[in-house]
Amino acid sequence: MSQHHDRTPDISVVVIVYNDADRLPTAVQSVLDQTLQNVEVIISDDHSTDGSFQVAQQLAASSDRVRAIQLAENSGGCGEPRNQGIAIARGRYVMFLDSDDTLEVNACRNMLEAAERTGADLVSGLCLRVHTDSRSGKTAKWYQWLYRQTRTFDSIAEIPDLLVFDTLSTNKCYRREFLLDSGLTFPRGIHYEDLLFSAQAYLAASRITLIPNTVYHWNVVEKTEEKSISNRRHEINNFADRLEIHRRIDRILAEEGHDELKLHKDIKFLKHDLVLYLRELPFLDDEYRHHFAEMANGYIRHFPDEAYAELSPIHRLCAYLLLREDWEHLMPAIDTLINKTKVSSPLLERDGRVYWCAEHLDDPMGRAVLDVTDLGYHARPVQRLNLRNAVTRYKENAAGVVLAGSLVNPLGVIPPDARLEGELEFRARRKSLQSFRFPVTDIRHEGEAVTWQATAALASRLRPVGLVDDVWDVRLHLTVDGEHRTTSRLTVGRTDLEGAGEIRIRPRLGRMMADRILPHASANGHLAFRLTQHGKLAQRTSSLVQRNIQSPPARMAKKMVRKVSSVRKDLHSGPRKIETFERMIRVLPVRKGTVVFESHLGKQYSDSPRAIYEEMRRRGLPFKYYWSYAGSRPEGFPEDVELVRRWSWPYLRALAQAEFWIDNQGFPLKLPKRPETTYIQTWHGSALKRMGFDEPHYRIMPEHEQQAYQRSIDRFDHFVVRGEHDEKTLARAYRIPEEKLLRTGYPRNDALVRARESATLDPAARELAERLGIRSDLPVVLYAPTFRAQANGKVRKFEFPFDVEEFADRFGDRFTLLIRTHYLNNVTLPPSVAGRVINVSEEPDITPVMLLSDVLITDYSSVMFDYSLLQRPMVFFTYDWDEYARNSRGTYFDLSEQAPGPVVGTSEELFDVLSDLDALASGCEGRIKEFMSQYGEYDRGDAAARIVDRFFGAEGEAR
């Protein structure tokens, strides 16, 4: 007997196979090649009919570490072959592998070491999904956030996300005695056996270890006609099996009293499992839909309210409409569920709220679920809406393909008297290739939609290259009153393409490569066309080309193309740009008289950089000006300046050669500054919260990270402060030496100081009032809160701490309320408050907003320091002070003691204070003056002029 049979294997890997003879040897070899050699392979064949078992026997004959067994009859699933493998396994641990997948070369060693070190019954590692038919080598890590570090748990209750998200059995290593003692086997004769087995294993394990190492390569083929068992969601029995597995898990959870785990699982079912099937409904017949709804309703209608509360509005909407089998409104909702930014319904405004549809509003639950006001559709112009464009006709004739559609027009955002024009664009899906356009000959308003029709002469005009551009997408470009307003994809459903055939075309590489184009629905339900071959000769030619593509010369050519692509990608990577920037500042000369401005990381044209720029332009100084912008399109920036997109090559070159950098937050931290460049840091506000190295987060950073952060701060040549408070807080927190301080006050605050001393309304504030339609006969109250952070540091979604509709009803005829959220937040107002409450969050500069307002409501925002310069009343709404203080980085002073106005903690207290604005103003006057003197003594209204005089005037020191 051989040495391998004399000792107990460390791990038995059960490889299951059914009719997969070609890929089985690769899977088995991935086990034999493991760095841990004391591993046995058990090939468990589910009664294959293609010779897979003969291949398994040959593999067993060639290695004494491989055994092969075959089931007497096909079990129809993956569970029973694994059970048979477990039954004969000799290893101390057991792992599972599918014949079309592979193990990472160190998988067994890493799993075993973790199990032995921690004493775990179950070790789980990272699974890598490998898209084998992807040209670009696409991969995706399966729930990577679960596997960021090694962790051990004594109960699955400590990490419920593992139970509900990672339901695979194949990326895990199980102690065999644990499986036997717990009686753990896969269910027989039912699909989704992994879900139940994994749940049972998690619940039974006395210790679970997660490791960050990749252990399993899950090979995925997306472009295949033959769907895997788990992907046959168009078969109603598939959904029945999934429900049955979930019911079995529910019973186990109920028996063991795991109510919290059950809630997590219910939420995941609604967010994930149900959605997988909802995606298929637009393409399935009425009989399937009815059976599906019956089964789904019988299961999810008993879920607790807490599960539905965790859903997004559109998820919740789809579940509700499914329960009522309202297919007319559910199908568009599914389109939005799949395409998150799409508006798929004409919507309805009623009683100041926006609803998905008019139906079900008499049902209290329906009224709540159908209320989509907070999604903000009503507040967006048409150019910022992704509209559902449903195909209503598809016909092929001698002239080409006749296409007609219906574009949803939510709340009449496209005016009925607007002049409409359109074009259909056929664009190759792969980038940098061709596109072809066809005019829309008939476009008009019809009810709640815009309907259109076009004929696309694909046979004569569409000229694909062939092979490289095998998929073509279709888009409608809509022009409203001469301006391009919106682009939409064409949504298709079950019957839209019935009877559609192949259309003859003339590819540039010749018809032997592809001579037809065939319509189909994309994964997201949109009309697309793919190239295909017709006729035996063309198919043979195509097959020959495809085979030649795999030849050594072709592989070499593709390798070169990939290398060129990789080089291009590398050229635009962050590290490469930083490296090139460092070379730029060494070899390129400084361009005298150039200034680069940036505000809030390029997100705005605002703040002190704007004030300095406008002072320079007012004086007509002969400088070359650059403004940085973030995002794809700059909005609100001046036209008489050169705009450079943040992190683009023009941006880097401008920074490398500029004589001056001016910003209020920080140019990219990893970009060094040459000595010849003067960096003026104007900063963006005095501090209540602890900043810089005063923050706990920075104090515990590794030393090398602290040093890197300090180097980025050391780039500042000058740092603007507005008072002694800034010197004691910001300057010390950022370790800025005395000689770098500019005691000028903030240039952005010059307008506030001037307004305090003037009896007339600032022109910028007057223009804002006129543009927004703000009544001049009513006072204006500004609500400007700061952002809130979650425990993980991410910015929390903004939510009103008071009922904004009640606010409008109570005060709407007495004053106008302006809402200005932090730039990291956004807000949507219901139509019911229009004219009484106005969202000014997207105004690029807050200064005109402050100038326009008579009263400020804030919380912990630094706006309090600036607003005090106006000597106007302030109210501090600190409803969450305890939570904010606990979760924030601490404060420099106690706001409740030094606030220059009332500090209130409830909405009713806030309403009471605002009920008498005259009393509020008279009660704050002295405290506001003292507050202004304490925190802004350098703000005298001439900061921009002083900075320009010093650095940019004819006698400037830097010139």
Short mmCIF file of C-alpha atoms in Angstrom, two decimals, residues 149 161 195 261 369 486 602 648 752 801 850:
data_model
loop_
_atom_site.label_atom_id
_atom_site.label_comp_id
_atom_site.label_asym_id
_atom_site.label_seq_id
_atom_site.Cartn_x
_atom_site.Cartn_y
_atom_site.Cartn_z
CA GLN A 149 -9.37 40.40 7.89
CA ASP A 161 -24.45 38.94 7.54
CA LEU A 195 -28.55 27.69 1.17
CA LEU A 261 -31.23 36.09 12.36
CA VAL A 369 -45.59 52.89 -0.05
CA THR A 486 -32.45 63.72 -22.44
CA GLY A 602 -13.53 71.42 -7.15
CA SER A 648 -6.94 65.50 -15.31
CA LEU A 752 -21.08 90.08 5.06
CA PRO A 801 -35.43 66.89 12.36
CA MET A 850 -26.84 84.47 4.13
#
